[in-house]
Amino acid sequence: MKKMERKLNLFLFYKLPSAFWCGVRVQSITSTTCAVRVKHSWINQNPFKSMYFAVQAMAAELSTGALVIMKIKESKKPISMLVAQNKSVFTKKATGKITFSCFDGSNIDNAIQKTLQTGEGQTFWMQSIGVNEQGQQVAIFDFEWTIKLKQ
């Protein structure tokens, strides 16, 4: 595991302990993509013998949010971030190891650039797709992120 992934997983332990204890872990991150994995287990199950939707949402949000965190850090500017809204579609029971992947890292670059140029907050959508070990889609999450310069 690379340095950035370790830092993000340590961040989970201290700042998002519920995600950490549910087994959410960053597997890989680049400038445009992030993959987050979570394994169905006793601690993150629902009564229907699959992964609780909120655990899936934590993993999916992290796959988008980790990219936002990384890009803000690279900008070296005081920028805040917040999820404004989200949408989700569940297409199959989530059991076994589920990987949520986001490929929308380039969306952030434009928003940060506009925020720095205009001083105004920006919004943008990012998608995370969850697949099981067989490569079958189990869920799609869309997150609207907002960013703005800190006052």
Tab-separated table of N, CA and C in Angstrom:
chain	number	residue	atom	x	y	z
A	1	MET	N	0.845	-1.191	0.000
A	1	MET	CA	0.000	0.000	0.000
A	1	MET	C	0.879	1.239	0.000
A	2	LYS	N	0.518	2.200	-0.801
A	2	LYS	CA	1.304	3.412	-0.931
A	2	LYS	C	1.054	4.370	0.235
A	3	LYS	N	1.916	5.373	0.312
A	3	LYS	CA	1.888	6.330	1.416
A	3	LYS	C	0.545	7.049	1.544
A	4	MET	N	-0.001	7.523	0.415
A	4	MET	CA	-1.262	8.274	0.467
A	4	MET	C	-2.408	7.408	0.984
A	5	GLU	N	-2.464	6.161	0.555
A	5	GLU	CA	-3.516	5.257	1.019
A	5	GLU	C	-3.396	5.032	2.526
A	6	ARG	N	-2.182	4.844	3.010
A	6	ARG	CA	-1.970	4.662	4.456
A	6	ARG	C	-2.427	5.885	5.230
A	7	LYS	N	-2.087	7.067	4.727
A	7	LYS	CA	-2.499	8.310	5.402
A	7	LYS	C	-4.023	8.426	5.461
A	8	LEU	N	-4.684	8.106	4.361
A	8	LEU	CA	-6.145	8.198	4.340
A	8	LEU	C	-6.778	7.187	5.286
A	9	ASN	N	-6.231	5.981	5.368
A	9	ASN	CA	-6.786	4.974	6.276
A	9	ASN	C	-6.531	5.346	7.735
A	10	LEU	N	-5.402	5.990	8.024
A	10	LEU	CA	-5.140	6.498	9.370
A	10	LEU	C	-6.110	7.631	9.698
A	11	PHE	N	-6.369	8.483	8.707
A	11	PHE	CA	-7.362	9.549	8.844
A	11	PHE	C	-8.722	8.956	9.232
A	12	LEU	N	-9.103	7.853	8.589
A	12	LEU	CA	-10.357	7.180	8.926
A	12	LEU	C	-10.400	6.789	10.388
A	13	PHE	N	-9.307	6.197	10.866
A	13	PHE	CA	-9.257	5.724	12.247
A	13	PHE	C	-9.524	6.865	13.232
A	14	TYR	N	-8.905	8.027	12.986
A	14	TYR	CA	-9.022	9.142	13.924
A	14	TYR	C	-10.226	10.043	13.689
A	15	LYS	N	-10.602	10.256	12.437
A	15	LYS	CA	-11.651	11.233	12.133
A	15	LYS	C	-12.990	10.632	11.732
A	16	LEU	N	-13.002	9.389	11.241
A	16	LEU	CA	-14.235	8.700	10.852
A	16	LEU	C	-14.213	7.272	11.403
A	17	PRO	N	-14.171	7.150	12.723
A	17	PRO	CA	-14.003	5.806	13.308
A	17	PRO	C	-15.112	4.823	12.957
A	18	SER	N	-16.330	5.291	12.739
A	18	SER	CA	-17.396	4.349	12.379
A	18	SER	C	-17.097	3.682	11.042
A	19	ALA	N	-16.564	4.436	10.087
A	19	ALA	CA	-16.175	3.850	8.801
A	19	ALA	C	-15.022	2.866	8.993
A	20	PHE	N	-14.051	3.253	9.805
A	20	PHE	CA	-12.901	2.374	10.038
A	20	PHE	C	-13.340	1.045	10.652
A	21	TRP	N	-14.159	1.099	11.700
A	21	TRP	CA	-14.573	-0.129	12.386
A	21	TRP	C	-15.507	-0.976	11.536
A	22	CYS	N	-16.176	-0.366	10.572
A	22	CYS	CA	-17.024	-1.135	9.648
A	22	CYS	C	-16.216	-1.775	8.528
A	23	GLY	N	-14.917	-1.482	8.461
A	23	GLY	CA	-14.047	-2.126	7.493
A	23	GLY	C	-13.787	-1.356	6.214
A	24	VAL	N	-14.176	-0.098	6.163
A	24	VAL	CA	-13.954	0.726	4.972
A	24	VAL	C	-12.468	1.064	4.872
A	25	ARG	N	-11.859	0.799	3.695
A	25	ARG	CA	-10.432	1.070	3.503
A	25	ARG	C	-10.166	1.576	2.087
A	26	VAL	N	-9.310	2.586	1.980
A	26	VAL	CA	-8.860	3.067	0.677
A	26	VAL	C	-7.869	2.043	0.131
A	27	GLN	N	-8.127	1.557	-1.081
A	27	GLN	CA	-7.243	0.586	-1.720
A	27	GLN	C	-6.227	1.256	-2.634
A	28	SER	N	-6.693	2.241	-3.407
A	28	SER	CA	-5.780	2.932	-4.323
A	28	SER	C	-6.332	4.313	-4.627
A	29	ILE	N	-5.399	5.232	-4.920
A	29	ILE	CA	-5.799	6.586	-5.295
A	29	ILE	C	-4.758	7.147	-6.260
A	30	THR	N	-5.258	7.806	-7.305
A	30	THR	CA	-4.411	8.522	-8.266
A	30	THR	C	-5.000	9.920	-8.393
A	31	SER	N	-4.512	10.706	-9.327
A	31	SER	CA	-5.046	12.059	-9.494
A	31	SER	C	-6.471	12.056	-10.053
A	32	THR	N	-6.904	10.955	-10.650
A	32	THR	CA	-8.251	10.923	-11.252
A	32	THR	C	-9.152	9.823	-10.718
A	33	THR	N	-8.603	8.829	-10.022
A	33	THR	CA	-9.420	7.698	-9.569
A	33	THR	C	-9.145	7.345	-8.117
A	34	CYS	N	-10.135	6.755	-7.492
A	34	CYS	CA	-9.974	6.247	-6.127
A	34	CYS	C	-10.841	4.999	-5.975
A	35	ALA	N	-10.262	3.968	-5.370
A	35	ALA	CA	-10.999	2.733	-5.091
A	35	ALA	C	-11.007	2.495	-3.588
A	36	VAL	N	-12.193	2.228	-3.059
A	36	VAL	CA	-12.379	1.971	-1.632
A	36	VAL	C	-13.069	0.629	-1.489
A	37	ARG	N	-12.563	-0.203	-0.591
A	37	ARG	CA	-13.108	-1.548	-0.427
A	37	ARG	C	-13.695	-1.703	0.979
A	38	VAL	N	-14.752	-2.496	1.041
A	38	VAL	CA	-15.359	-2.863	2.324
A	38	VAL	C	-15.884	-4.286	2.193
A	39	LYS	N	-15.698	-5.067	3.228
A	39	LYS	CA	-16.122	-6.464	3.212
A	39	LYS	C	-17.352	-6.634	4.104
A	40	HIS	N	-18.356	-7.311	3.561
A	40	HIS	CA	-19.566	-7.619	4.327
A	40	HIS	C	-19.182	-8.472	5.534
A	41	SER	N	-19.624	-8.054	6.711
A	41	SER	CA	-19.329	-8.802	7.939
A	41	SER	C	-20.440	-8.564	8.953
A	42	TRP	N	-20.298	-9.183	10.097
A	42	TRP	CA	-21.307	-9.064	11.142
A	42	TRP	C	-21.536	-7.615	11.549
A	43	ILE	N	-20.472	-6.845	11.662
A	43	ILE	CA	-20.593	-5.477	12.180
A	43	ILE	C	-21.251	-4.513	11.190
A	44	ASN	N	-21.276	-4.839	9.903
A	44	ASN	CA	-21.849	-3.903	8.930
A	44	ASN	C	-23.044	-4.482	8.172
A	45	GLN	N	-23.661	-5.501	8.745
A	45	GLN	CA	-24.783	-6.153	8.067
A	45	GLN	C	-26.126	-5.522	8.409
A	46	ASN	N	-27.096	-5.796	7.569
A	46	ASN	CA	-28.483	-5.432	7.837
A	46	ASN	C	-29.254	-6.726	8.149
A	47	PRO	N	-30.521	-6.635	8.497
A	47	PRO	CA	-31.280	-7.851	8.821
A	47	PRO	C	-31.516	-8.789	7.632
A	48	PHE	N	-31.157	-8.354	6.431
A	48	PHE	CA	-31.422	-9.137	5.230
A	48	PHE	C	-30.177	-9.860	4.720
A	49	LYS	N	-29.182	-9.996	5.593
A	49	LYS	CA	-27.945	-10.739	5.300
A	49	LYS	C	-27.130	-10.127	4.165
A	50	SER	N	-27.126	-8.809	4.125
A	50	SER	CA	-26.262	-8.099	3.184
A	50	SER	C	-25.729	-6.849	3.889
A	51	MET	N	-24.908	-6.092	3.196
A	51	MET	CA	-24.281	-4.916	3.788
A	51	MET	C	-25.291	-3.784	3.937
A	52	TYR	N	-25.293	-3.172	5.113
A	52	TYR	CA	-26.176	-2.057	5.419
A	52	TYR	C	-25.893	-0.908	4.444
A	53	PHE	N	-26.942	-0.255	3.972
A	53	PHE	CA	-26.785	0.786	2.956
A	53	PHE	C	-25.892	1.928	3.430
A	54	ALA	N	-25.929	2.257	4.710
A	54	ALA	CA	-25.117	3.366	5.219
A	54	ALA	C	-23.623	3.051	5.138
A	55	VAL	N	-23.255	1.796	5.295
A	55	VAL	CA	-21.852	1.390	5.161
A	55	VAL	C	-21.427	1.533	3.704
A	56	GLN	N	-22.300	1.141	2.791
A	56	GLN	CA	-22.010	1.332	1.374
A	56	GLN	C	-21.843	2.822	1.067
A	57	ALA	N	-22.693	3.641	1.665
A	57	ALA	CA	-22.609	5.092	1.439
A	57	ALA	C	-21.298	5.656	1.970
A	58	MET	N	-20.839	5.167	3.124
A	58	MET	CA	-19.558	5.637	3.662
A	58	MET	C	-18.416	5.316	2.708
A	59	ALA	N	-18.404	4.102	2.189
A	59	ALA	CA	-17.335	3.695	1.270
A	59	ALA	C	-17.414	4.488	-0.031
A	60	ALA	N	-18.610	4.645	-0.559
A	60	ALA	CA	-18.785	5.383	-1.812
A	60	ALA	C	-18.395	6.848	-1.640
A	61	GLU	N	-18.831	7.460	-0.551
A	61	GLU	CA	-18.486	8.866	-0.306
A	61	GLU	C	-16.978	9.027	-0.181
A	62	LEU	N	-16.330	8.094	0.512
A	62	LEU	CA	-14.877	8.189	0.669
A	62	LEU	C	-14.162	8.095	-0.669
A	63	SER	N	-14.677	7.285	-1.590
A	63	SER	CA	-14.019	7.173	-2.893
A	63	SER	C	-14.059	8.491	-3.660
A	64	THR	N	-15.056	9.321	-3.415
A	64	THR	CA	-15.108	10.644	-4.037
A	64	THR	C	-14.402	11.678	-3.160
A	65	GLY	N	-14.673	11.637	-1.872
A	65	GLY	CA	-14.117	12.628	-0.945
A	65	GLY	C	-12.608	12.568	-0.814
A	66	ALA	N	-12.022	11.381	-0.907
A	66	ALA	CA	-10.565	11.266	-0.820
A	66	ALA	C	-9.914	12.025	-1.974
A	67	LEU	N	-10.532	11.970	-3.143
A	67	LEU	CA	-10.015	12.719	-4.284
A	67	LEU	C	-10.108	14.225	-4.038
A	68	VAL	N	-11.226	14.664	-3.461
A	68	VAL	CA	-11.397	16.085	-3.162
A	68	VAL	C	-10.351	16.528	-2.133
A	69	ILE	N	-10.173	15.741	-1.083
A	69	ILE	CA	-9.170	16.058	-0.058
A	69	ILE	C	-7.786	16.187	-0.681
A	70	MET	N	-7.421	15.223	-1.526
A	70	MET	CA	-6.103	15.220	-2.145
A	70	MET	C	-5.895	16.459	-3.019
A	71	LYS	N	-6.901	16.802	-3.829
A	71	LYS	CA	-6.780	17.954	-4.726
A	71	LYS	C	-6.712	19.270	-3.953
A	72	ILE	N	-7.483	19.373	-2.866
A	72	ILE	CA	-7.416	20.581	-2.035
A	72	ILE	C	-6.025	20.700	-1.409
A	73	LYS	N	-5.503	19.601	-0.910
A	73	LYS	CA	-4.171	19.609	-0.305
A	73	LYS	C	-3.120	20.031	-1.335
A	74	GLU	N	-3.232	19.537	-2.561
A	74	GLU	CA	-2.295	19.904	-3.625
A	74	GLU	C	-2.370	21.389	-3.971
A	75	SER	N	-3.555	21.999	-3.827
A	75	SER	CA	-3.713	23.417	-4.153
A	75	SER	C	-3.004	24.318	-3.144
A	76	LYS	N	-2.775	23.809	-1.933
A	76	LYS	CA	-2.133	24.561	-0.844
A	76	LYS	C	-2.911	25.824	-0.483
A	77	LYS	N	-4.227	25.785	-0.684
A	77	LYS	CA	-5.106	26.905	-0.357
A	77	LYS	C	-6.117	26.448	0.685
A	78	PRO	N	-6.606	27.389	1.516
A	78	PRO	CA	-7.607	27.030	2.539
A	78	PRO	C	-9.002	26.898	1.918
A	79	ILE	N	-9.354	25.683	1.541
A	79	ILE	CA	-10.636	25.423	0.882
A	79	ILE	C	-11.424	24.434	1.732
A	80	SER	N	-12.693	24.761	1.965
A	80	SER	CA	-13.569	23.840	2.697
A	80	SER	C	-14.358	23.006	1.698
A	81	MET	N	-14.819	21.848	2.166
A	81	MET	CA	-15.581	20.932	1.310
A	81	MET	C	-16.747	20.359	2.102
A	82	LEU	N	-17.836	20.076	1.384
A	82	LEU	CA	-19.033	19.545	2.040
A	82	LEU	C	-19.910	18.865	0.999
A	83	VAL	N	-20.518	17.757	1.381
A	83	VAL	CA	-21.502	17.124	0.509
A	83	VAL	C	-22.811	17.894	0.648
A	84	ALA	N	-23.355	18.355	-0.482
A	84	ALA	CA	-24.612	19.097	-0.476
A	84	ALA	C	-25.802	18.152	-0.615
A	85	GLN	N	-25.650	17.129	-1.459
A	85	GLN	CA	-26.711	16.142	-1.636
A	85	GLN	C	-26.123	14.875	-2.239
A	86	ASN	N	-26.890	13.812	-2.132
A	86	ASN	CA	-26.460	12.556	-2.754
A	86	ASN	C	-27.672	11.766	-3.227
A	87	LYS	N	-27.398	10.899	-4.203
A	87	LYS	CA	-28.420	10.010	-4.752
A	87	LYS	C	-27.804	8.622	-4.826
A	88	SER	N	-28.625	7.616	-4.659
A	88	SER	CA	-28.100	6.253	-4.752
A	88	SER	C	-29.129	5.323	-5.373
A	89	VAL	N	-28.586	4.308	-6.038
A	89	VAL	CA	-29.403	3.252	-6.629
A	89	VAL	C	-28.739	1.932	-6.244
A	90	PHE	N	-29.531	1.011	-5.704
A	90	PHE	CA	-29.010	-0.293	-5.294
A	90	PHE	C	-29.519	-1.330	-6.292
A	91	THR	N	-28.598	-2.064	-6.900
A	91	THR	CA	-28.974	-2.958	-7.990
A	91	THR	C	-28.831	-4.438	-7.647
A	92	LYS	N	-28.145	-4.756	-6.560
A	92	LYS	CA	-27.932	-6.145	-6.165
A	92	LYS	C	-27.541	-6.166	-4.698
A	93	LYS	N	-27.836	-7.268	-4.005
A	93	LYS	CA	-27.423	-7.402	-2.612
A	93	LYS	C	-25.907	-7.289	-2.509
A	94	ALA	N	-25.458	-6.525	-1.538
A	94	ALA	CA	-24.020	-6.339	-1.326
A	94	ALA	C	-23.521	-7.359	-0.303
A	95	THR	N	-22.852	-8.383	-0.784
A	95	THR	CA	-22.240	-9.393	0.087
A	95	THR	C	-20.810	-9.624	-0.400
A	96	GLY	N	-19.978	-10.142	0.483
A	96	GLY	CA	-18.577	-10.353	0.127
A	96	GLY	C	-17.821	-9.037	0.125
A	97	LYS	N	-16.759	-8.975	-0.672
A	97	LYS	CA	-15.961	-7.741	-0.781
A	97	LYS	C	-16.561	-6.852	-1.862
A	98	ILE	N	-16.825	-5.607	-1.491
A	98	ILE	CA	-17.381	-4.631	-2.409
A	98	ILE	C	-16.351	-3.524	-2.608
A	99	THR	N	-16.107	-3.178	-3.871
A	99	THR	CA	-15.181	-2.093	-4.186
A	99	THR	C	-15.954	-0.958	-4.831
A	100	PHE	N	-15.835	0.225	-4.228
A	100	PHE	CA	-16.449	1.434	-4.770
A	100	PHE	C	-15.363	2.232	-5.472
A	101	SER	N	-15.592	2.534	-6.742
A	101	SER	CA	-14.599	3.242	-7.542
A	101	SER	C	-15.171	4.529	-8.101
A	102	CYS	N	-14.363	5.584	-8.017
A	102	CYS	CA	-14.695	6.877	-8.594
A	102	CYS	C	-13.630	7.211	-9.623
A	103	PHE	N	-14.072	7.675	-10.778
A	103	PHE	CA	-13.170	8.030	-11.877
A	103	PHE	C	-13.290	9.508	-12.249
A	104	ASP	N	-13.815	10.326	-11.338
A	104	ASP	CA	-14.158	11.712	-11.646
A	104	ASP	C	-13.205	12.744	-11.064
A	105	GLY	N	-11.964	12.368	-10.802
A	105	GLY	CA	-11.011	13.298	-10.202
A	105	GLY	C	-10.795	14.568	-10.996
A	106	SER	N	-10.939	14.501	-12.313
A	106	SER	CA	-10.734	15.700	-13.134
A	106	SER	C	-11.828	16.746	-12.913
A	107	ASN	N	-12.987	16.335	-12.422
A	107	ASN	CA	-14.070	17.289	-12.123
A	107	ASN	C	-13.645	18.307	-11.065
A	108	ILE	N	-12.780	17.889	-10.173
A	108	ILE	CA	-12.387	18.733	-9.048
A	108	ILE	C	-11.471	19.863	-9.504
A	109	ASP	N	-10.591	19.568	-10.439
A	109	ASP	CA	-9.613	20.560	-10.901
A	109	ASP	C	-10.290	21.840	-11.373
A	110	ASN	N	-11.307	21.708	-12.201
A	110	ASN	CA	-12.015	22.882	-12.723
A	110	ASN	C	-12.681	23.668	-11.605
A	111	ALA	N	-13.294	22.964	-10.669
A	111	ALA	CA	-13.996	23.644	-9.570
A	111	ALA	C	-13.013	24.401	-8.687
A	112	ILE	N	-11.875	23.796	-8.376
A	112	ILE	CA	-10.878	24.479	-7.543
A	112	ILE	C	-10.338	25.698	-8.281
A	113	GLN	N	-10.057	25.549	-9.561
A	113	GLN	CA	-9.542	26.663	-10.352
A	113	GLN	C	-10.537	27.830	-10.360
A	114	LYS	N	-11.819	27.536	-10.569
A	114	LYS	CA	-12.842	28.594	-10.575
A	114	LYS	C	-12.983	29.242	-9.201
A	115	THR	N	-12.927	28.434	-8.148
A	115	THR	CA	-13.024	28.979	-6.793
A	115	THR	C	-11.871	29.932	-6.514
A	116	LEU	N	-10.670	29.545	-6.913
A	116	LEU	CA	-9.502	30.390	-6.670
A	116	LEU	C	-9.540	31.660	-7.526
A	117	GLN	N	-10.056	31.572	-8.743
A	117	GLN	CA	-10.119	32.739	-9.636
A	117	GLN	C	-11.194	33.731	-9.209
A	118	THR	N	-12.358	33.207	-8.837
A	118	THR	CA	-13.499	34.085	-8.567
A	118	THR	C	-13.741	34.335	-7.076
A	119	GLY	N	-13.230	33.468	-6.238
A	119	GLY	CA	-13.515	33.580	-4.806
A	119	GLY	C	-14.884	33.051	-4.440
A	120	GLU	N	-15.626	32.554	-5.419
A	120	GLU	CA	-16.976	32.036	-5.183
A	120	GLU	C	-16.940	30.524	-5.017
A	121	GLY	N	-17.870	30.020	-4.226
A	121	GLY	CA	-17.993	28.583	-4.052
A	121	GLY	C	-18.420	27.896	-5.342
A	122	GLN	N	-18.093	26.635	-5.448
A	122	GLN	CA	-18.426	25.854	-6.634
A	122	GLN	C	-19.071	24.539	-6.207
A	123	THR	N	-19.892	23.985	-7.078
A	123	THR	CA	-20.462	22.661	-6.848
A	123	THR	C	-20.134	21.776	-8.046
A	124	PHE	N	-20.033	20.492	-7.782
A	124	PHE	CA	-19.768	19.525	-8.851
A	124	PHE	C	-20.209	18.152	-8.375
A	125	TRP	N	-20.573	17.312	-9.332
A	125	TRP	CA	-21.036	15.960	-9.037
A	125	TRP	C	-19.925	14.950	-9.291
A	126	MET	N	-19.882	13.937	-8.450
A	126	MET	CA	-18.951	12.822	-8.627
A	126	MET	C	-19.721	11.528	-8.404
A	127	GLN	N	-19.359	10.494	-9.160
A	127	GLN	CA	-20.058	9.212	-9.074
A	127	GLN	C	-19.114	8.121	-8.572
A	128	SER	N	-19.681	7.217	-7.781
A	128	SER	CA	-18.953	6.047	-7.310
A	128	SER	C	-19.790	4.813	-7.626
A	129	ILE	N	-19.151	3.826	-8.233
A	129	ILE	CA	-19.849	2.598	-8.608
A	129	ILE	C	-19.299	1.458	-7.762
A	130	GLY	N	-20.197	0.743	-7.113
A	130	GLY	CA	-19.815	-0.396	-6.284
A	130	GLY	C	-20.005	-1.701	-7.023
A	131	VAL	N	-18.972	-2.544	-6.996
A	131	VAL	CA	-19.053	-3.864	-7.622
A	131	VAL	C	-18.591	-4.925	-6.624
A	132	ASN	N	-19.145	-6.132	-6.782
A	132	ASN	CA	-18.747	-7.238	-5.915
A	132	ASN	C	-17.541	-7.961	-6.512
A	133	GLU	N	-17.135	-9.050	-5.872
A	133	GLU	CA	-15.952	-9.795	-6.312
A	133	GLU	C	-16.121	-10.417	-7.702
A	134	GLN	N	-17.356	-10.626	-8.113
A	134	GLN	CA	-17.629	-11.190	-9.431
A	134	GLN	C	-17.708	-10.106	-10.512
A	135	GLY	N	-17.498	-8.843	-10.111
A	135	GLY	CA	-17.566	-7.744	-11.060
A	135	GLY	C	-18.973	-7.261	-11.337
A	136	GLN	N	-19.944	-7.732	-10.534
A	136	GLN	CA	-21.337	-7.322	-10.718
A	136	GLN	C	-21.598	-6.028	-9.944
A	137	GLN	N	-22.257	-5.095	-10.600
A	137	GLN	CA	-22.599	-3.830	-9.963
A	137	GLN	C	-23.618	-4.066	-8.844
A	138	VAL	N	-23.355	-3.490	-7.671
A	138	VAL	CA	-24.309	-3.598	-6.565
A	138	VAL	C	-24.964	-2.261	-6.237
A	139	ALA	N	-24.282	-1.145	-6.556
A	139	ALA	CA	-24.839	0.170	-6.248
A	139	ALA	C	-24.128	1.259	-7.035
A	140	ILE	N	-24.854	2.351	-7.227
A	140	ILE	CA	-24.282	3.568	-7.811
A	140	ILE	C	-24.637	4.720	-6.884
A	141	PHE	N	-23.639	5.488	-6.520
A	141	PHE	CA	-23.844	6.667	-5.679
A	141	PHE	C	-23.367	7.895	-6.435
A	142	ASP	N	-24.149	8.971	-6.351
A	142	ASP	CA	-23.763	10.272	-6.899
A	142	ASP	C	-23.743	11.269	-5.752
A	143	PHE	N	-22.649	12.008	-5.645
A	143	PHE	CA	-22.479	12.999	-4.586
A	143	PHE	C	-22.258	14.371	-5.203
A	144	GLU	N	-23.018	15.353	-4.713
A	144	GLU	CA	-22.768	16.738	-5.101
A	144	GLU	C	-21.885	17.360	-4.030
A	145	TRP	N	-20.679	17.692	-4.418
A	145	TRP	CA	-19.724	18.334	-3.507
A	145	TRP	C	-19.762	19.839	-3.691
A	146	THR	N	-19.580	20.560	-2.597
A	146	THR	CA	-19.419	22.006	-2.650
A	146	THR	C	-18.060	22.338	-2.070
A	147	ILE	N	-17.392	23.294	-2.689
A	147	ILE	CA	-16.121	23.780	-2.157
A	147	ILE	C	-16.161	25.297	-2.139
A	148	LYS	N	-15.443	25.893	-1.193
A	148	LYS	CA	-15.313	27.349	-1.161
A	148	LYS	C	-14.074	27.717	-0.359
A	149	LEU	N	-13.557	28.909	-0.628
A	149	LEU	CA	-12.411	29.406	0.116
A	149	LEU	C	-12.831	29.662	1.559
A	150	LYS	N	-11.999	29.276	2.487
A	150	LYS	CA	-12.288	29.537	3.893
A	150	LYS	C	-12.066	31.013	4.178
A	151	GLN	N	-12.897	31.558	5.037
A	151	GLN	CA	-12.798	32.962	5.429
A	151	GLN	C	-11.856	33.145	6.577
